[in-house]
Short mmCIF file of C-alpha atoms in Angstrom, two decimals:
data_model
loop_
_atom_site.label_atom_id
_atom_site.label_comp_id
_atom_site.label_asym_id
_atom_site.label_seq_id
_atom_site.Cartn_x
_atom_site.Cartn_y
_atom_site.Cartn_z
CA UNK A 24 233.56 79.88 -64.49
CA UNK A 25 233.61 77.52 -67.48
CA UNK A 26 236.76 79.13 -68.87
CA UNK A 27 238.45 78.79 -65.48
CA UNK A 28 237.59 75.08 -65.32
CA UNK A 29 238.87 74.52 -68.86
CA UNK A 30 242.17 76.21 -67.92
CA UNK A 31 242.41 74.00 -64.83
CA UNK A 32 241.82 70.94 -67.00
CA UNK A 33 244.67 71.88 -69.32
CA UNK A 34 246.95 72.43 -66.32
CA UNK A 35 246.19 68.89 -65.13
CA UNK A 36 246.88 67.52 -68.62
CA UNK A 37 250.25 69.32 -68.65
CA UNK A 38 251.09 67.73 -65.28
CA UNK A 39 250.03 64.31 -66.60
CA UNK A 40 252.33 64.64 -69.61
CA UNK A 41 255.17 65.62 -67.29
CA UNK A 42 254.54 62.45 -65.24
CA UNK A 43 254.94 60.36 -68.40
CA UNK A 44 258.33 61.81 -69.41
CA UNK A 45 261.45 59.76 -68.77
CA UNK A 46 265.11 60.80 -68.56
CA UNK A 47 268.44 59.94 -67.02
CA UNK A 48 267.06 60.07 -63.49
CA UNK A 49 263.60 58.70 -64.29
CA UNK A 50 263.53 55.52 -66.32
CA UNK A 51 259.83 54.63 -66.04
CA UNK A 52 256.75 56.76 -66.70
CA UNK A 53 254.62 57.45 -63.62
CA UNK A 54 251.37 55.99 -64.96
CA UNK A 55 249.56 56.22 -61.62
CA UNK A 56 250.11 59.98 -61.26
CA UNK A 57 249.30 60.55 -64.95
CA UNK A 58 245.99 58.70 -64.55
CA UNK A 59 245.20 60.80 -61.47
CA UNK A 60 245.86 64.06 -63.32
CA UNK A 61 243.71 63.00 -66.30
CA UNK A 62 240.91 62.11 -63.85
CA UNK A 63 241.09 65.64 -62.42
CA UNK A 64 241.13 67.10 -65.94
CA UNK A 65 238.05 65.06 -66.87
CA UNK A 66 236.12 66.41 -63.88
CA UNK A 67 237.08 69.99 -64.81
CA UNK A 68 235.91 69.48 -68.40
CA UNK A 69 232.69 67.87 -67.15
CA UNK A 70 231.97 70.82 -64.83
CA UNK A 71 232.54 73.15 -67.79
CA UNK A 72 230.08 70.99 -69.82
CA UNK A 73 232.84 70.16 -72.32
CA UNK A 74 231.66 66.56 -72.49
CA UNK A 75 233.68 65.50 -75.53
CA UNK A 76 236.94 66.65 -73.95
CA UNK A 77 235.89 65.08 -70.64
CA UNK A 78 235.32 61.76 -72.44
CA UNK A 79 238.80 61.92 -74.01
CA UNK A 80 240.35 62.69 -70.61
CA UNK A 81 238.55 59.72 -69.00
CA UNK A 82 239.80 57.46 -71.80
CA UNK A 83 243.36 58.69 -71.20
CA UNK A 84 242.90 57.99 -67.49
CA UNK A 85 241.72 54.47 -68.36
CA UNK A 86 244.71 53.94 -70.66
CA UNK A 87 247.21 54.75 -67.90
CA UNK A 88 245.36 52.72 -65.27
CA UNK A 89 245.56 49.79 -67.69
CA UNK A 90 249.29 50.37 -68.13
CA UNK A 91 249.54 50.36 -64.33
CA UNK A 92 247.56 47.04 -64.16
CA UNK A 93 244.75 48.63 -62.12
CA UNK A 94 241.86 47.29 -64.18
CA UNK A 95 239.06 48.24 -61.78
CA UNK A 96 239.97 51.93 -61.97
CA UNK A 97 240.42 51.66 -65.74
CA UNK A 98 236.91 50.20 -66.05
CA UNK A 99 235.47 52.99 -63.87
CA UNK A 100 237.09 55.61 -66.13
CA UNK A 101 235.70 53.92 -69.28
CA UNK A 102 232.25 53.82 -67.70
CA UNK A 103 232.55 57.56 -67.00
CA UNK A 104 233.55 58.13 -70.64
CA UNK A 105 230.30 56.40 -71.56
CA UNK A 106 228.36 58.75 -69.30
CA UNK A 107 229.89 61.73 -71.12
CA UNK A 108 228.51 60.32 -74.37
CA UNK A 109 225.14 59.93 -72.64
CA UNK A 110 225.25 63.68 -71.82
CA UNK A 111 225.73 64.28 -75.57
CA UNK A 112 222.67 62.09 -76.32
CA UNK A 113 224.90 59.54 -78.07
CA UNK A 114 223.28 56.58 -76.37
CA UNK A 115 224.41 53.63 -78.55
CA UNK A 116 228.06 54.75 -78.25
CA UNK A 117 227.60 55.33 -74.50
CA UNK A 118 226.31 51.77 -74.04
CA UNK A 119 229.29 50.37 -75.99
CA UNK A 120 231.69 52.00 -73.52
CA UNK A 121 229.71 50.76 -70.52
CA UNK A 122 229.72 47.20 -71.93
CA UNK A 123 233.48 47.45 -72.44
CA UNK A 124 233.84 48.57 -68.81
CA UNK A 125 231.76 45.57 -67.71
CA UNK A 126 234.12 43.18 -69.47
CA UNK A 127 237.01 44.78 -67.59
CA UNK A 128 235.16 44.46 -64.27
CA UNK A 129 234.69 40.76 -65.02
CA UNK A 130 238.36 40.39 -65.94
CA UNK A 131 239.27 42.15 -62.69
CA UNK A 132 237.19 39.66 -60.68
CA UNK A 133 234.43 42.10 -59.65
CA UNK A 134 231.34 40.62 -61.36
CA UNK A 135 228.85 42.36 -59.04
CA UNK A 136 230.08 45.75 -60.24
CA UNK A 137 229.79 44.51 -63.84
CA UNK A 138 226.19 43.39 -63.33
CA UNK A 139 225.20 46.68 -61.69
CA UNK A 140 226.77 48.62 -64.57
CA UNK A 141 224.83 46.49 -67.10
CA UNK A 142 221.63 47.21 -65.16
CA UNK A 143 222.36 50.96 -65.28
CA UNK A 144 223.04 50.69 -69.02
CA UNK A 145 219.73 48.90 -69.49
CA UNK A 146 217.86 51.74 -67.74
CA UNK A 147 219.64 54.31 -69.92
CA UNK A 148 218.84 52.63 -73.23
CA UNK A 149 215.32 51.40 -72.35
CA UNK A 150 213.50 54.60 -73.42
CA UNK A 151 214.96 54.41 -76.94
CA UNK A 152 215.82 50.75 -77.60
CA UNK A 153 213.82 48.05 -75.81
CA UNK A 154 215.63 45.19 -77.61
CA UNK A 155 219.03 46.36 -76.36
CA UNK A 156 217.64 46.87 -72.85
CA UNK A 157 216.41 43.24 -72.81
CA UNK A 158 219.87 42.07 -73.84
CA UNK A 159 221.58 44.11 -71.10
CA UNK A 160 219.15 43.02 -68.35
CA UNK A 161 219.56 39.37 -69.34
CA UNK A 162 223.35 39.68 -69.33
CA UNK A 163 223.26 41.32 -65.90
CA UNK A 164 220.95 38.58 -64.61
CA UNK A 165 223.34 35.94 -65.96
CA UNK A 166 226.28 37.50 -64.11
CA UNK A 167 224.35 37.57 -60.81
CA UNK A 168 223.11 34.01 -61.37
CA UNK A 169 226.68 32.77 -61.86
CA UNK A 170 227.52 34.36 -58.51
CA UNK A 171 224.52 32.65 -56.84
CA UNK A 172 222.96 36.07 -56.24
CA UNK A 173 219.51 34.81 -57.22
CA UNK A 174 217.48 37.66 -55.69
CA UNK A 175 219.33 40.20 -57.82
CA UNK A 176 219.26 37.90 -60.86
CA UNK A 177 215.51 37.31 -60.72
CA UNK A 178 214.77 41.05 -60.38
CA UNK A 179 216.67 41.71 -63.61
CA UNK A 180 215.04 38.76 -65.37
CA UNK A 181 211.70 40.30 -64.40
CA UNK A 182 212.65 43.52 -66.20
CA UNK A 183 213.60 41.53 -69.31
CA UNK A 184 210.36 39.49 -69.22
CA UNK A 185 208.20 42.61 -69.06
CA UNK A 186 210.00 44.20 -71.99
CA UNK A 187 209.68 40.98 -74.03
CA UNK A 188 205.91 41.16 -73.45
CA UNK A 189 205.89 44.83 -74.50
CA UNK A 190 207.80 43.88 -77.66
CA UNK A 191 205.25 41.07 -78.30
CA UNK A 192 208.09 38.53 -78.29
CA UNK A 193 205.75 36.21 -76.41
CA UNK A 194 207.53 32.90 -77.08
CA UNK A 195 210.69 34.33 -75.48
CA UNK A 196 208.62 35.84 -72.67
CA UNK A 197 207.29 32.39 -71.72
CA UNK A 198 210.84 31.05 -71.41
CA UNK A 199 211.95 34.06 -69.33
CA UNK A 200 208.91 33.81 -67.05
CA UNK A 201 209.53 30.11 -66.42
CA UNK A 202 213.11 30.89 -65.47
CA UNK A 203 211.90 33.61 -63.11
CA UNK A 204 209.43 31.23 -61.52
CA UNK A 205 212.11 28.58 -61.03
CA UNK A 206 214.36 31.11 -59.30
CA UNK A 207 211.58 32.33 -57.01
CA UNK A 208 210.87 28.71 -56.14
CA UNK A 209 214.56 28.16 -55.34
CA UNK A 210 214.65 31.11 -52.94
CA UNK A 211 211.24 30.00 -51.56
CA UNK A 212 209.39 33.18 -52.48
CA UNK A 213 206.16 31.32 -53.26
CA UNK A 214 203.79 34.32 -53.50
CA UNK A 215 205.94 35.61 -56.39
CA UNK A 216 205.71 32.14 -57.99
CA UNK A 217 201.92 32.57 -57.91
CA UNK A 218 202.20 35.96 -59.65
CA UNK A 219 204.50 34.50 -62.29
CA UNK A 220 202.01 31.69 -62.94
CA UNK A 221 199.32 34.31 -63.62
CA UNK A 222 201.67 36.15 -65.99
CA UNK A 223 202.47 32.87 -67.76
CA UNK A 224 198.78 32.09 -68.22
CA UNK A 225 198.13 35.51 -69.77
CA UNK A 226 201.09 35.19 -72.13
CA UNK A 227 200.16 31.64 -73.19
CA UNK A 228 196.53 32.62 -73.85
CA UNK A 229 197.68 35.57 -75.99
CA UNK A 230 199.76 33.02 -77.91
CA UNK A 231 196.57 30.97 -78.35
CA UNK A 232 198.05 28.07 -76.37
CA UNK A 233 195.39 27.03 -73.86
CA UNK A 234 197.14 23.70 -73.16
CA UNK A 235 200.37 25.42 -72.07
CA UNK A 236 198.40 27.88 -69.89
CA UNK A 237 196.51 25.04 -68.22
CA UNK A 238 199.77 23.12 -67.66
CA UNK A 239 201.32 26.12 -65.84
CA UNK A 240 198.41 26.17 -63.38
CA UNK A 241 198.48 22.37 -62.88
CA UNK A 242 202.23 22.45 -62.16
CA UNK A 243 201.79 25.31 -59.69
CA UNK A 244 199.61 23.15 -57.44
CA UNK A 245 202.85 21.59 -56.19
CA UNK A 246 203.82 25.02 -54.74
CA UNK A 247 203.07 25.42 -51.01
CA UNK A 248 199.92 27.49 -50.55
CA UNK A 249 198.88 27.72 -54.22
CA UNK A 250 195.88 25.39 -53.98
CA UNK A 251 192.86 27.41 -52.86
CA UNK A 252 194.73 30.72 -53.11
CA UNK A 253 193.15 33.81 -54.69
CA UNK A 254 195.61 33.38 -57.60
CA UNK A 255 194.72 29.76 -58.29
CA UNK A 256 190.94 30.39 -58.11
CA UNK A 257 191.27 33.32 -60.52
CA UNK A 258 193.28 31.26 -63.01
CA UNK A 259 190.89 28.30 -62.84
CA UNK A 260 187.99 30.69 -63.48
CA UNK A 261 189.84 32.40 -66.33
CA UNK A 262 190.78 29.13 -68.02
CA UNK A 263 187.24 27.80 -67.67
CA UNK A 264 185.80 30.98 -69.22
CA UNK A 265 188.36 30.91 -72.03
CA UNK A 266 187.70 27.20 -72.76
CA UNK A 267 183.91 27.69 -72.77
CA UNK A 268 184.19 30.92 -74.83
CA UNK A 269 182.46 32.82 -72.04
CA UNK A 270 183.53 36.39 -72.71
CA UNK A 271 181.77 37.68 -69.58
CA UNK A 272 183.64 35.34 -67.27
CA UNK A 273 187.00 36.12 -68.90
CA UNK A 274 186.28 39.86 -68.65
CA UNK A 275 185.35 39.60 -64.95
CA UNK A 276 188.63 37.89 -64.06
CA UNK A 277 190.78 40.10 -66.28
CA UNK A 278 189.35 43.32 -64.86
CA UNK A 279 189.57 42.14 -61.24
CA UNK A 280 191.99 43.96 -58.90
CA UNK A 281 194.25 40.87 -58.78
CA UNK A 282 195.10 41.27 -62.48
CA UNK A 283 194.48 45.00 -62.88
CA UNK A 284 197.23 45.85 -60.37
CA UNK A 285 199.88 43.58 -61.82
CA UNK A 286 202.90 45.15 -63.52
CA UNK A 287 201.58 47.38 -66.28
CA UNK A 288 202.65 45.15 -69.18
CA UNK A 289 200.79 42.14 -67.74
CA UNK A 290 197.75 44.23 -66.77
CA UNK A 291 197.51 45.32 -70.42
CA UNK A 292 197.63 41.67 -71.51
CA UNK A 293 194.75 40.92 -69.15
CA UNK A 294 192.58 43.81 -70.33
CA UNK A 295 193.15 43.00 -74.01
CA UNK A 296 192.50 39.24 -73.72
CA UNK A 297 189.66 37.89 -75.86
CA UNK A 298 188.29 34.37 -76.09
CA UNK A 299 188.72 32.56 -79.45
CA UNK A 300 186.15 33.95 -81.86
CA UNK A 301 185.07 36.47 -79.23
CA UNK A 302 185.23 40.22 -79.14
CA UNK A 303 183.64 42.84 -76.94
CA UNK A 304 182.06 41.72 -73.67
CA UNK A 305 178.61 40.16 -74.14
CA UNK A 306 175.80 42.25 -72.77
CA UNK A 307 173.37 39.40 -72.21
CA UNK A 308 173.74 36.93 -69.35
CA UNK A 309 176.12 34.06 -69.97
CA UNK A 310 174.69 30.58 -70.47
CA UNK A 311 174.89 28.23 -67.45
CA UNK A 312 178.38 26.78 -67.00
CA UNK A 313 178.82 23.59 -68.93
CA UNK A 314 175.35 24.04 -70.48
CA UNK A 315 174.61 23.26 -74.09
CA UNK A 316 173.58 26.83 -74.79
CA UNK A 317 177.14 28.18 -74.57
CA UNK A 318 178.37 27.11 -77.99
CA UNK A 319 175.57 28.64 -80.15
CA UNK A 320 175.95 32.01 -78.37
CA UNK A 321 179.64 32.06 -79.22
CA UNK A 322 178.83 31.16 -82.80
CA UNK A 323 176.35 34.06 -83.07
CA UNK A 324 179.02 36.54 -81.97
CA UNK A 325 181.67 35.15 -84.25
CA UNK A 326 180.84 37.21 -87.36
CA UNK A 327 180.44 40.48 -85.42
CA UNK A 328 183.83 40.17 -83.66
CA UNK A 329 185.84 38.18 -86.13
CA UNK A 330 189.55 38.87 -85.82
CA UNK A 331 189.46 39.80 -82.12
CA UNK A 332 192.80 39.78 -80.28
CA UNK A 333 193.65 36.35 -78.88
#
């Protein structure tokens, strides 16, 4: 079967080369037919699992589509060449081809196709290179944003934000989350704005920036429905516990279903949050809120849990 497909592929290549020949009665090469024959050859090689030869055939197809000024089809062929490299586990090279195809889609005036290809590339590279995946998702989001496709843009920004958190690039994550929140506000998806506020608070507290976390919550009160919502009450309780170094209160909020069932990267932030100078959850009852007994208790724990994750 494989040998038959390889023979078919070579037959298509022979036909392609014939299409490119010129003579007394044929002054111009037939680039369109040559591209078509190379496309057929590529499929035959792919079916025979000859991925390197399939890649070369796709690149030849792209070359002749480019000669024929059909950039969209050239970009598609280059993207397919990238997928052949993916089959050979050559992921960085595969992504390079897909990015090249995306530039051609943009040049051709089909930005949506470019953004979708960047998204696919991000998914491919994510298991082995989170930094590159962030870059691809952000580029894809930028393309959709330029086209006023905010729903698609914000979904891709969300992927980038989560990976930035996983990479512990928390300063960049705060910027990405704010951009997400602004987009959700623009498309009037206010419940998602509430969720992004919670994510912002967790990220800011892990950065040790209580003021920025508190500011996010204060600003969110201008959102319709935020005041008195489950999200706002949880964040007020969390910030109060964090400010008063009440490890019990922080633990209760962070292990509540509201935070536990967030996207996995944010749920992990919640479960690993510690108050300044705190550590494991206190076993004794917390001091009354605002009472004078709160500070000494925190001080007692400080030596036992010094260096806890903030």
